[in-house]
Short mmCIF file of C-alpha atoms in Angstrom, two decimals:
data_model
loop_
_atom_site.label_atom_id
_atom_site.label_comp_id
_atom_site.label_asym_id
_atom_site.label_seq_id
_atom_site.Cartn_x
_atom_site.Cartn_y
_atom_site.Cartn_z
CA UNK A 1 -57.59 -83.96 47.03
CA UNK A 2 -60.45 -85.44 44.45
CA UNK A 3 -63.12 -88.05 43.98
CA UNK A 4 -63.29 -90.10 40.76
CA UNK A 5 -67.18 -88.95 39.60
CA UNK A 6 -69.11 -91.38 37.10
CA UNK A 7 -72.68 -89.88 35.74
CA UNK A 8 -75.07 -91.90 33.43
CA UNK A 9 -73.84 -90.21 30.16
CA UNK A 10 -76.90 -91.04 27.70
CA UNK A 11 -78.43 -88.65 25.67
CA UNK A 12 -74.75 -86.79 24.76
CA UNK A 13 -72.27 -86.64 23.12
CA UNK A 14 -69.36 -84.38 22.21
CA UNK A 15 -67.61 -81.36 23.87
CA UNK A 16 -68.70 -79.96 26.65
CA UNK A 17 -72.34 -78.17 26.24
CA UNK A 18 -72.80 -74.40 27.57
CA UNK A 19 -72.66 -72.64 30.44
CA UNK A 20 -73.22 -69.84 33.20
CA UNK A 21 -72.36 -68.29 36.94
CA UNK A 22 -75.10 -66.58 38.20
CA UNK A 23 -72.73 -64.60 40.83
CA UNK A 24 -74.37 -62.09 43.03
CA UNK A 25 -73.25 -58.63 45.03
CA UNK A 26 -74.47 -61.00 48.59
CA UNK A 27 -75.81 -63.12 50.09
CA UNK A 28 -79.97 -63.17 49.58
CA UNK A 29 -79.49 -61.14 46.04
CA UNK A 30 -81.50 -64.27 44.45
CA UNK A 31 -78.89 -66.50 42.74
CA UNK A 32 -80.66 -69.24 43.90
CA UNK A 33 -83.77 -67.89 42.29
CA UNK A 34 -82.27 -67.07 38.79
CA UNK A 35 -80.23 -70.08 38.67
CA UNK A 36 -83.36 -72.10 39.52
CA UNK A 37 -85.60 -69.75 36.87
CA UNK A 38 -82.61 -70.40 34.24
CA UNK A 39 -83.37 -73.50 34.09
CA UNK A 40 -86.94 -74.00 34.34
CA UNK A 41 -86.80 -71.35 31.28
CA UNK A 42 -84.16 -74.23 29.99
CA UNK A 43 -85.40 -76.40 29.93
CA UNK A 44 -89.06 -75.55 29.00
CA UNK A 45 -87.52 -74.95 25.76
CA UNK A 46 -86.35 -78.51 25.80
CA UNK A 47 -82.62 -77.30 26.80
CA UNK A 48 -80.92 -80.79 28.67
CA UNK A 49 -79.29 -79.00 31.68
CA UNK A 50 -78.22 -78.49 35.30
CA UNK A 51 -77.84 -76.59 37.93
CA UNK A 52 -74.32 -76.23 40.14
CA UNK A 53 -72.75 -75.39 43.21
CA UNK A 54 -69.33 -76.17 43.61
CA UNK A 55 -69.79 -75.28 47.43
CA UNK A 56 -73.11 -74.89 49.50
CA UNK A 57 -73.21 -73.01 53.55
CA UNK A 58 -76.45 -74.02 55.07
CA UNK A 59 -77.90 -76.34 57.22
CA UNK A 60 -81.16 -77.03 55.22
CA UNK A 61 -80.09 -80.26 53.06
CA UNK A 62 -81.47 -84.28 51.25
CA UNK A 63 -80.58 -87.02 50.58
CA UNK A 64 -80.95 -88.05 46.86
CA UNK A 65 -81.85 -91.06 45.74
CA UNK A 66 -78.51 -93.23 45.81
CA UNK A 67 -77.84 -91.60 50.15
CA UNK A 68 -76.24 -88.18 48.80
CA UNK A 69 -76.35 -85.29 51.19
CA UNK A 70 -76.65 -81.89 49.44
CA UNK A 71 -78.18 -78.28 49.61
CA UNK A 72 -82.10 -78.19 49.44
CA UNK A 73 -81.58 -75.23 47.01
CA UNK A 74 -79.91 -77.73 44.81
CA UNK A 75 -82.27 -79.80 44.54
CA UNK A 76 -84.91 -77.03 44.20
CA UNK A 77 -82.84 -75.79 41.08
CA UNK A 78 -82.93 -79.96 40.19
CA UNK A 79 -86.08 -79.99 40.03
CA UNK A 80 -86.25 -76.80 38.10
CA UNK A 81 -84.16 -78.17 35.16
CA UNK A 82 -86.36 -81.10 35.44
CA UNK A 83 -83.52 -83.75 36.89
CA UNK A 84 -82.77 -86.63 39.30
CA UNK A 85 -80.77 -84.77 41.99
CA UNK A 86 -76.82 -85.53 42.29
CA UNK A 87 -74.32 -85.08 44.75
CA UNK A 88 -72.13 -84.01 41.30
CA UNK A 89 -74.35 -80.97 41.74
CA UNK A 90 -73.47 -79.50 44.85
CA UNK A 91 -69.45 -81.60 45.63
CA UNK A 92 -68.80 -79.35 48.27
CA UNK A 93 -71.91 -78.42 51.73
CA UNK A 94 -71.22 -77.05 54.72
CA UNK A 95 -73.30 -77.77 57.62
CA UNK A 96 -72.18 -75.47 60.60
CA UNK A 97 -72.64 -76.75 63.97
CA UNK A 98 -70.94 -73.43 65.96
CA UNK A 99 -70.04 -69.38 64.38
CA UNK A 100 -66.57 -71.23 63.70
CA UNK A 101 -66.97 -74.34 62.60
CA UNK A 102 -68.38 -76.27 59.69
CA UNK A 103 -69.18 -80.14 59.49
CA UNK A 104 -68.20 -80.52 55.98
CA UNK A 105 -69.94 -83.05 53.26
CA UNK A 106 -68.06 -84.37 50.25
CA UNK A 107 -69.50 -85.87 47.23
CA UNK A 108 -72.39 -86.19 50.18
CA UNK A 109 -71.13 -87.77 53.10
CA UNK A 110 -69.72 -86.55 56.08
CA UNK A 111 -65.68 -85.82 56.20
CA UNK A 112 -65.34 -84.17 58.95
CA UNK A 113 -65.67 -81.05 61.06
CA UNK A 114 -63.09 -77.78 60.38
CA UNK A 115 -63.19 -74.55 61.34
CA UNK A 116 -63.19 -71.74 59.44
CA UNK A 117 -59.58 -71.06 59.61
CA UNK A 118 -59.20 -74.41 59.17
CA UNK A 119 -61.12 -74.26 55.50
CA UNK A 120 -60.13 -70.88 53.70
CA UNK A 121 -56.21 -71.88 54.97
CA UNK A 122 -55.49 -75.21 52.81
CA UNK A 123 -58.78 -78.18 53.06
CA UNK A 124 -60.34 -75.83 50.28
CA UNK A 125 -58.14 -75.24 47.82
CA UNK A 126 -57.42 -79.64 48.38
CA UNK A 127 -61.20 -79.72 46.85
CA UNK A 128 -60.57 -77.65 43.85
CA UNK A 129 -60.06 -80.92 41.93
CA UNK A 130 -63.23 -82.22 42.77
CA UNK A 131 -65.51 -79.53 42.29
CA UNK A 132 -63.79 -78.98 39.04
CA UNK A 133 -63.93 -83.01 37.46
CA UNK A 134 -67.33 -82.54 39.46
CA UNK A 135 -68.76 -79.55 36.39
CA UNK A 136 -67.40 -81.13 34.09
CA UNK A 137 -68.79 -84.27 34.51
CA UNK A 138 -71.69 -82.54 34.20
CA UNK A 139 -70.83 -80.50 31.35
CA UNK A 140 -70.28 -83.50 29.64
CA UNK A 141 -73.57 -85.43 29.90
CA UNK A 142 -75.69 -82.27 29.98
CA UNK A 143 -76.64 -79.45 26.83
CA UNK A 144 -75.66 -76.77 29.62
CA UNK A 145 -75.17 -76.11 33.08
CA UNK A 146 -76.13 -73.28 35.11
CA UNK A 147 -73.81 -72.43 38.20
CA UNK A 148 -74.83 -70.76 41.45
CA UNK A 149 -72.28 -68.57 43.13
CA UNK A 150 -71.87 -68.34 46.90
CA UNK A 151 -72.22 -65.04 48.39
CA UNK A 152 -70.60 -62.28 46.83
CA UNK A 153 -67.38 -62.93 44.23
CA UNK A 154 -65.77 -59.01 45.84
CA UNK A 155 -64.95 -61.22 48.99
CA UNK A 156 -60.85 -60.44 48.07
CA UNK A 157 -59.95 -61.42 51.46
CA UNK A 158 -61.04 -65.08 50.01
CA UNK A 159 -60.17 -65.08 47.30
CA UNK A 160 -57.10 -66.53 46.87
CA UNK A 161 -59.19 -70.08 48.28
CA UNK A 162 -61.96 -68.92 46.17
CA UNK A 163 -64.03 -72.51 44.76
CA UNK A 164 -67.56 -71.60 44.26
CA UNK A 165 -67.36 -67.78 42.89
CA UNK A 166 -64.72 -66.53 39.97
CA UNK A 167 -62.15 -69.81 41.17
CA UNK A 168 -64.46 -71.99 39.50
CA UNK A 169 -65.12 -69.23 36.49
CA UNK A 170 -61.71 -68.65 35.68
CA UNK A 171 -60.70 -72.96 35.75
CA UNK A 172 -64.28 -73.53 33.57
CA UNK A 173 -64.18 -70.20 31.22
CA UNK A 174 -67.64 -69.50 32.45
CA UNK A 175 -69.34 -65.74 31.79
CA UNK A 176 -70.81 -64.12 34.44
CA UNK A 177 -74.06 -63.14 35.08
CA UNK A 178 -74.37 -60.34 38.56
CA UNK A 179 -77.91 -60.56 40.45
CA UNK A 180 -78.10 -57.31 42.21
CA UNK A 181 -81.16 -56.97 44.77
CA UNK A 182 -82.84 -53.23 44.41
CA UNK A 183 -85.38 -53.85 46.92
CA UNK A 184 -82.08 -53.56 49.27
CA UNK A 185 -81.19 -50.13 47.69
CA UNK A 186 -77.17 -49.38 46.39
CA UNK A 187 -77.82 -51.54 42.76
CA UNK A 188 -75.95 -49.38 41.19
CA UNK A 189 -73.06 -48.88 43.77
CA UNK A 190 -72.84 -52.80 44.38
CA UNK A 191 -73.35 -53.97 41.18
CA UNK A 192 -69.86 -51.20 40.19
CA UNK A 193 -67.92 -51.84 43.47
CA UNK A 194 -68.38 -55.91 43.12
CA UNK A 195 -66.55 -55.39 39.32
CA UNK A 196 -63.75 -52.78 40.32
CA UNK A 197 -63.04 -55.24 43.10
CA UNK A 198 -61.72 -57.97 40.88
CA UNK A 199 -58.78 -58.11 38.99
CA UNK A 200 -58.34 -57.95 35.50
CA UNK A 201 -58.33 -61.71 34.89
CA UNK A 202 -61.46 -62.33 37.25
CA UNK A 203 -63.14 -58.70 36.07
CA UNK A 204 -63.21 -60.54 32.19
CA UNK A 205 -65.38 -62.74 32.79
CA UNK A 206 -68.03 -60.64 33.94
CA UNK A 207 -70.68 -60.18 31.04
CA UNK A 208 -74.10 -58.43 32.86
CA UNK A 209 -75.84 -58.05 35.54
CA UNK A 210 -79.29 -58.60 36.32
CA UNK A 211 -81.71 -56.55 38.38
CA UNK A 212 -84.07 -58.22 40.74
CA UNK A 213 -87.29 -57.25 43.19
CA UNK A 214 -87.61 -54.26 41.32
CA UNK A 215 -90.55 -52.32 42.30
CA UNK A 216 -92.33 -49.76 39.91
CA UNK A 217 -91.68 -48.74 36.21
CA UNK A 218 -89.08 -49.55 34.54
CA UNK A 219 -88.26 -47.23 32.67
CA UNK A 220 -87.27 -44.96 35.96
CA UNK A 221 -84.94 -47.66 36.15
CA UNK A 222 -83.86 -47.66 32.75
CA UNK A 223 -81.20 -44.37 31.95
CA UNK A 224 -79.08 -45.93 35.48
CA UNK A 225 -79.18 -48.51 33.65
CA UNK A 226 -77.88 -46.74 30.14
CA UNK A 227 -74.88 -44.78 32.63
CA UNK A 228 -74.06 -48.65 33.86
CA UNK A 229 -73.17 -49.63 30.39
CA UNK A 230 -70.88 -46.20 30.72
CA UNK A 231 -69.07 -46.90 33.02
CA UNK A 232 -68.40 -50.45 33.12
CA UNK A 233 -69.02 -51.57 29.67
CA UNK A 234 -70.80 -54.28 30.89
CA UNK A 235 -75.09 -54.47 30.04
CA UNK A 236 -77.91 -55.51 32.05
CA UNK A 237 -79.57 -59.05 31.17
CA UNK A 238 -82.86 -58.38 33.17
CA UNK A 239 -85.35 -56.44 35.39
CA UNK A 240 -87.49 -58.58 37.65
CA UNK A 241 -89.67 -57.78 39.49
CA UNK A 242 -90.99 -58.25 43.11
CA UNK A 243 -92.71 -61.49 43.41
CA UNK A 244 -94.76 -62.55 46.05
CA UNK A 245 -95.05 -66.15 47.80
CA UNK A 246 -92.14 -67.78 45.68
CA UNK A 247 -92.12 -70.23 48.03
CA UNK A 248 -88.55 -71.77 47.18
CA UNK A 249 -86.45 -73.42 49.83
CA UNK A 250 -83.83 -70.84 51.58
CA UNK A 251 -80.15 -71.86 52.02
CA UNK A 252 -80.35 -70.91 55.74
CA UNK A 253 -82.58 -71.49 58.34
CA UNK A 254 -81.15 -69.36 60.61
CA UNK A 255 -81.89 -66.06 58.58
CA UNK A 256 -86.29 -66.30 59.52
CA UNK A 257 -87.70 -63.76 61.01
CA UNK A 258 -88.48 -65.31 64.48
CA UNK A 259 -91.97 -63.77 64.30
CA UNK A 260 -93.55 -62.97 61.00
CA UNK A 261 -94.78 -66.14 58.19
CA UNK A 262 -92.86 -68.63 56.34
CA UNK A 263 -94.67 -67.36 53.07
CA UNK A 264 -95.59 -63.86 51.84
CA UNK A 265 -97.97 -65.44 49.70
CA UNK A 266 -101.88 -64.80 50.95
CA UNK A 267 -103.89 -66.92 52.86
CA UNK A 268 -106.10 -68.71 51.34
CA UNK A 269 -109.75 -68.87 54.09
CA UNK A 270 -109.65 -72.47 55.74
CA UNK A 271 -111.79 -75.35 54.28
CA UNK A 272 -113.35 -75.13 57.18
CA UNK A 273 -115.11 -72.95 60.13
CA UNK A 274 -111.08 -72.60 62.15
CA UNK A 275 -108.15 -71.97 60.69
CA UNK A 276 -105.23 -73.99 62.92
CA UNK A 277 -102.39 -72.43 64.60
CA UNK A 278 -98.96 -73.90 63.84
CA UNK A 279 -95.86 -72.23 66.47
CA UNK A 280 -92.46 -73.61 65.33
CA UNK A 281 -89.67 -73.72 68.19
CA UNK A 282 -87.03 -71.39 66.32
CA UNK A 283 -83.94 -73.31 68.16
CA UNK A 284 -80.33 -73.00 67.21
CA UNK A 285 -78.91 -73.87 64.25
CA UNK A 286 -82.70 -75.17 62.98
CA UNK A 287 -82.74 -77.32 59.98
CA UNK A 288 -85.04 -78.60 57.84
CA UNK A 289 -87.14 -76.22 58.76
CA UNK A 290 -89.07 -76.15 55.53
CA UNK A 291 -90.31 -79.39 56.88
CA UNK A 292 -93.29 -76.49 57.41
CA UNK A 293 -93.82 -75.40 54.24
CA UNK A 294 -96.05 -78.23 53.43
CA UNK A 295 -97.99 -76.36 56.35
CA UNK A 296 -98.14 -73.67 55.28
CA UNK A 297 -99.63 -74.66 52.16
CA UNK A 298 -102.38 -76.01 53.58
CA UNK A 299 -105.25 -72.88 53.14
CA UNK A 300 -106.16 -72.32 56.42
CA UNK A 301 -102.90 -73.34 58.32
CA UNK A 302 -101.08 -70.43 59.68
CA UNK A 303 -97.61 -70.54 60.60
CA UNK A 304 -94.81 -68.94 62.32
CA UNK A 305 -91.49 -69.05 63.97
CA UNK A 306 -91.69 -68.63 67.91
CA UNK A 307 -88.83 -68.59 70.62
CA UNK A 308 -91.11 -67.65 73.64
CA UNK A 309 -93.57 -69.50 75.73
CA UNK A 310 -95.81 -67.41 75.82
CA UNK A 311 -96.04 -67.85 72.16
CA UNK A 312 -97.50 -71.45 72.70
CA UNK A 313 -100.01 -70.41 74.37
CA UNK A 314 -102.49 -70.01 71.38
CA UNK A 315 -101.14 -73.09 69.27
CA UNK A 316 -103.19 -76.31 67.94
CA UNK A 317 -99.93 -77.55 67.20
CA UNK A 318 -96.00 -77.03 68.01
CA UNK A 319 -93.12 -78.48 66.23
CA UNK A 320 -89.75 -78.77 67.25
CA UNK A 321 -87.85 -78.49 63.72
CA UNK A 322 -84.45 -80.30 63.49
CA UNK A 323 -80.98 -78.56 64.16
CA UNK A 324 -77.50 -79.32 63.98
CA UNK A 325 -76.93 -79.37 67.67
CA UNK A 326 -79.36 -81.40 70.35
CA UNK A 327 -78.22 -80.68 73.12
CA UNK A 328 -77.78 -77.37 72.67
CA UNK A 329 -81.12 -76.16 71.24
CA UNK A 330 -82.12 -78.78 74.12
CA UNK A 331 -80.69 -76.37 77.04
CA UNK A 332 -81.51 -72.78 74.52
CA UNK A 333 -85.46 -74.14 75.57
CA UNK A 334 -84.86 -74.53 78.77
CA UNK A 335 -83.20 -71.70 79.51
CA UNK A 336 -86.46 -69.84 77.77
CA UNK A 337 -88.93 -71.52 79.34
CA UNK A 338 -89.80 -73.04 76.08
CA UNK A 339 -89.46 -76.49 78.03
CA UNK A 340 -91.35 -76.05 80.49
CA UNK A 341 -94.53 -75.02 78.59
CA UNK A 342 -93.80 -77.82 75.93
CA UNK A 343 -93.92 -80.38 79.41
CA UNK A 344 -97.50 -78.22 80.06
CA UNK A 345 -98.63 -79.16 76.40
CA UNK A 346 -97.99 -82.68 76.86
CA UNK A 347 -99.69 -83.20 80.41
CA UNK A 348 -102.64 -81.59 78.82
CA UNK A 349 -103.23 -83.33 76.04
CA UNK A 350 -102.01 -80.81 73.14
CA UNK A 351 -99.97 -81.17 70.29
CA UNK A 352 -96.71 -81.57 70.02
CA UNK A 353 -94.37 -82.49 66.60
CA UNK A 354 -90.72 -83.48 66.94
CA UNK A 355 -88.53 -83.88 64.09
CA UNK A 356 -85.12 -85.33 63.82
CA UNK A 357 -83.09 -83.62 66.25
CA UNK A 358 -86.68 -81.95 67.91
CA UNK A 359 -87.77 -85.73 68.39
CA UNK A 360 -84.55 -86.12 69.48
CA UNK A 361 -84.67 -84.15 72.80
CA UNK A 362 -88.35 -85.19 73.54
CA UNK A 363 -86.74 -87.74 74.34
CA UNK A 364 -86.18 -89.24 77.95
CA UNK A 365 -81.95 -89.32 77.64
CA UNK A 366 -79.13 -88.41 74.60
CA UNK A 367 -76.13 -89.94 74.78
CA UNK A 368 -74.21 -86.96 72.68
CA UNK A 369 -69.74 -88.11 72.98
CA UNK A 370 -69.94 -87.11 68.40
CA UNK A 371 -72.17 -83.79 67.76
CA UNK A 372 -71.66 -81.42 71.23
CA UNK A 373 -69.25 -84.72 72.88
CA UNK A 374 -71.51 -83.58 75.96
CA UNK A 375 -72.01 -86.67 76.89
CA UNK A 376 -74.84 -87.80 79.10
CA UNK A 377 -78.12 -85.32 78.62
CA UNK A 378 -81.79 -85.93 80.13
CA UNK A 379 -83.96 -84.78 77.44
CA UNK A 380 -87.70 -83.60 78.04
CA UNK A 381 -88.67 -86.86 78.92
CA UNK A 382 -91.88 -86.19 76.50
CA UNK A 383 -91.13 -89.62 74.46
CA UNK A 384 -90.23 -92.56 76.09
CA UNK A 385 -86.62 -93.05 73.57
CA UNK A 386 -83.39 -92.58 74.06
CA UNK A 387 -80.57 -91.96 71.44
CA UNK A 388 -77.13 -92.29 71.22
CA UNK A 389 -75.07 -90.86 68.48
CA UNK A 390 -72.96 -92.19 66.23
CA UNK A 391 -70.09 -91.41 63.88
CA UNK A 392 -71.60 -92.57 61.13
CA UNK A 393 -74.37 -90.46 59.66
CA UNK A 394 -77.74 -92.22 58.48
CA UNK A 395 -78.45 -90.50 54.91
CA UNK A 396 -81.60 -92.46 54.22
CA UNK A 397 -85.15 -91.74 52.22
CA UNK A 398 -87.66 -94.51 53.79
CA UNK A 399 -90.68 -95.13 52.77
CA UNK A 400 -93.84 -96.44 54.75
CA UNK A 401 -97.55 -96.16 56.14
CA UNK A 402 -98.38 -93.72 58.89
CA UNK A 403 -102.07 -92.54 59.73
CA UNK A 404 -103.31 -95.11 56.75
CA UNK A 405 -101.11 -93.43 54.69
CA UNK A 406 -98.21 -94.17 52.05
CA UNK A 407 -96.04 -91.63 53.56
CA UNK A 408 -92.51 -90.76 51.56
CA UNK A 409 -89.15 -89.11 53.50
CA UNK A 410 -85.74 -89.10 54.24
CA UNK A 411 -83.31 -89.06 56.93
CA UNK A 412 -80.05 -86.77 57.52
CA UNK A 413 -79.34 -87.40 61.53
CA UNK A 414 -76.44 -89.16 63.58
CA UNK A 415 -78.61 -89.22 66.34
CA UNK A 416 -79.37 -93.81 66.69
CA UNK A 417 -82.85 -93.76 68.36
CA UNK A 418 -84.41 -96.86 70.30
CA UNK A 419 -87.89 -96.48 71.23
CA UNK A 420 -88.55 -99.16 73.70
CA UNK A 421 -92.40 -98.23 74.35
CA UNK A 422 -94.73 -95.46 72.99
CA UNK A 423 -98.74 -95.41 72.73
CA UNK A 424 -98.43 -96.36 68.82
CA UNK A 425 -96.11 -96.72 66.36
CA UNK A 426 -95.16 -93.55 64.35
CA UNK A 427 -92.91 -93.69 61.32
CA UNK A 428 -89.23 -94.04 62.64
CA UNK A 429 -90.28 -92.99 66.34
CA UNK A 430 -93.72 -92.83 68.07
CA UNK A 431 -96.76 -91.06 69.55
CA UNK A 432 -97.57 -90.64 72.70
CA UNK A 433 -101.14 -88.36 73.06
CA UNK A 434 -100.64 -86.45 71.56
CA UNK A 435 -96.72 -86.24 71.24
CA UNK A 436 -95.44 -87.40 67.89
CA UNK A 437 -91.83 -87.81 67.38
CA UNK A 438 -89.94 -89.42 63.97
CA UNK A 439 -86.41 -88.21 62.80
CA UNK A 440 -88.63 -87.96 59.29
CA UNK A 441 -87.77 -84.74 57.05
CA UNK A 442 -90.61 -83.93 54.30
CA UNK A 443 -92.95 -86.27 55.25
CA UNK A 444 -95.38 -84.01 55.51
CA UNK A 445 -95.28 -83.57 51.77
CA UNK A 446 -96.76 -87.10 51.52
CA UNK A 447 -100.28 -85.40 51.04
CA UNK A 448 -103.00 -87.87 52.42
CA UNK A 449 -100.53 -88.15 55.68
CA UNK A 450 -100.75 -84.33 55.51
CA UNK A 451 -104.22 -84.59 56.12
CA UNK A 452 -104.60 -87.34 58.31
CA UNK A 453 -102.24 -85.67 60.72
CA UNK A 454 -103.66 -82.51 60.67
CA UNK A 455 -107.39 -84.36 61.23
CA UNK A 456 -105.61 -85.48 64.65
CA UNK A 457 -104.33 -82.30 65.11
CA UNK A 458 -107.57 -80.30 64.84
CA UNK A 459 -109.45 -83.47 67.12
CA UNK A 460 -107.39 -82.98 69.77
CA UNK A 461 -106.74 -79.26 70.36
CA UNK A 462 -110.53 -79.28 69.43
CA UNK A 463 -110.66 -77.01 65.79
CA UNK A 464 -113.38 -77.33 63.62
CA UNK A 465 -110.65 -77.44 60.70
CA UNK A 466 -110.75 -79.06 57.94
CA UNK A 467 -108.11 -80.10 55.44
CA UNK A 468 -108.99 -79.28 51.99
CA UNK A 469 -108.96 -82.45 50.30
CA UNK A 470 -107.02 -81.27 46.94
CA UNK A 471 -103.96 -79.75 48.04
CA UNK A 472 -101.40 -80.69 46.04
CA UNK A 473 -98.06 -79.83 48.00
CA UNK A 474 -96.39 -81.49 44.72
CA UNK A 475 -97.95 -79.95 42.16
CA UNK A 476 -97.61 -76.49 44.38
CA UNK A 477 -94.09 -76.23 44.01
CA UNK A 478 -94.17 -77.12 40.36
CA UNK A 479 -96.13 -73.63 39.77
CA UNK A 480 -93.65 -71.70 41.65
CA UNK A 481 -90.71 -73.36 40.36
CA UNK A 482 -93.18 -72.32 36.30
CA UNK A 483 -93.48 -68.96 37.76
CA UNK A 484 -89.09 -68.99 38.46
CA UNK A 485 -89.46 -69.75 34.23
CA UNK A 486 -91.18 -67.07 33.99
CA UNK A 487 -89.58 -64.74 35.34
CA UNK A 488 -86.64 -65.17 32.90
CA UNK A 489 -88.74 -65.65 30.20
CA UNK A 490 -90.91 -62.08 30.76
CA UNK A 491 -88.85 -60.10 32.03
CA UNK A 492 -84.63 -60.81 31.15
CA UNK A 493 -83.23 -61.01 27.19
CA UNK A 494 -83.85 -64.78 26.93
CA UNK A 495 -81.73 -63.96 23.25
CA UNK A 496 -79.07 -62.49 24.54
CA UNK A 497 -78.81 -64.79 28.06
CA UNK A 498 -78.38 -67.77 25.37
CA UNK A 499 -75.86 -66.82 23.77
CA UNK A 500 -73.88 -66.42 26.55
CA UNK A 501 -74.59 -70.01 27.66
CA UNK A 502 -73.67 -70.86 23.94
CA UNK A 503 -71.18 -69.33 22.76
CA UNK A 504 -69.13 -68.03 26.79
CA UNK A 505 -67.77 -65.67 27.31
CA UNK A 506 -67.68 -61.98 25.26
CA UNK A 507 -64.37 -60.22 23.69
CA UNK A 508 -63.01 -56.66 24.75
CA UNK A 509 -64.58 -56.41 28.34
CA UNK A 510 -63.50 -53.33 29.61
CA UNK A 511 -61.50 -53.82 33.23
CA UNK A 512 -62.32 -51.30 35.59
CA UNK A 513 -60.05 -50.03 37.64
CA UNK A 514 -58.50 -50.62 40.80
CA UNK A 515 -59.40 -54.11 40.86
CA UNK A 516 -58.31 -56.70 43.55
CA UNK A 517 -54.11 -56.68 43.94
CA UNK A 518 -52.57 -59.64 42.65
CA UNK A 519 -52.94 -62.81 44.33
CA UNK A 520 -49.85 -64.44 45.93
CA UNK A 521 -51.76 -67.82 46.19
CA UNK A 522 -54.93 -68.43 43.85
CA UNK A 523 -57.15 -70.87 42.75
CA UNK A 524 -56.61 -69.38 39.45
CA UNK A 525 -57.79 -72.62 37.64
CA UNK A 526 -56.73 -71.74 33.46
CA UNK A 527 -55.37 -68.17 33.24
CA UNK A 528 -52.49 -69.54 36.14
#
């Protein structure tokens, strides 16, 4: 299956631009960070660069200006590259609905639900044409495209249907740099083993390695890097130090520590006399938990994820975030006693905010024959809202006003809300007392609105909290992206990376045995 793609080709003509694939020894090795850092470093050099991830599995997604849904990590990488996010940058997005099935989003639009077995048994290969067309289009319109892999390229059980790691690298003849997280330990074994488990045809694209999250004296690491080069014939392109508080968008909210802070950065002191405590209910299949990042960026606001009712007791605000399983999340809240705790808060006039799926379950009734197929389910009844799940997904970038401030957001939901009452409208939802609900993700990134909302929360909570008048979430995000660019510029061999991007796969890279067994059926690109 292929899909025709178009893009603005102004500003560049001629042969395809350069490219690079950033792979990893494992999930969370730092592929997204390195990809974004390379994009920011290149754009600061005047290079027209774009990010690309053929296939992403994530519950954190974003809506482009033309209404396409892509992974938030690719939207963040586009911001690093200072280009507008596009479906071309993430043509296949998988949104898990359970341990064994996912919604498939193709070129920004949902096309159905598939089991993992069904996807890897054939559908993934059908999407390969679309993936290669998107990458080719980006390379025609940019000087360089920095691609991100997924998981590990050495997942040999999935290699025959791979479209995101060595499959796309071989199709486009991309050099591959493998990132390893040394903070986990075993990075040398991971680099060697990843390379040695690949076929000779795949190995010839592995140009070298990047060490991520290193703590200490690099000179102590250098003998190991020299031995790794002797063993593999491949160099290390950089040793990136461990950096606190980067705050980039994560791919998967399910990996959040339930009782950990959102960020590792030092919490700034409050602008007023009190701090404000925010508890986020860590519901199953939590999606777009990045909505609370803007709260965590405020001096004096402490954000944590919780899963027990007693953890709501000292919270000044409770956020019920988005979820890919509204009915399942509703049952989870009831089973754990959190539903009763939320009802008590509402009765006491203590602030609660529901976003997207969290907004839906705060309502009176949910009719769902689409997502859970549970039929009619009673909600928590904290807002006068009735929700009907539609087959068609709403994907939008709304702009509006709330609390006297301009608000921008984005919508990703199947639930259609009927709001017959409430004390007052709240974006597309409503407010009753100290309970607010809306489908709008990203609204708290609007600085004026966020400050006005926090003043309302502080008043209801009886806290002497005052929002800082000069916190700009957009400026903080830019600073973080510049820090990623600095990591590459200061700690990687940028001359060697640039040659790799411009000149392609280096010749003469040796084969490391044993290699992978021959593929009987595979996506081998231009090396069939």
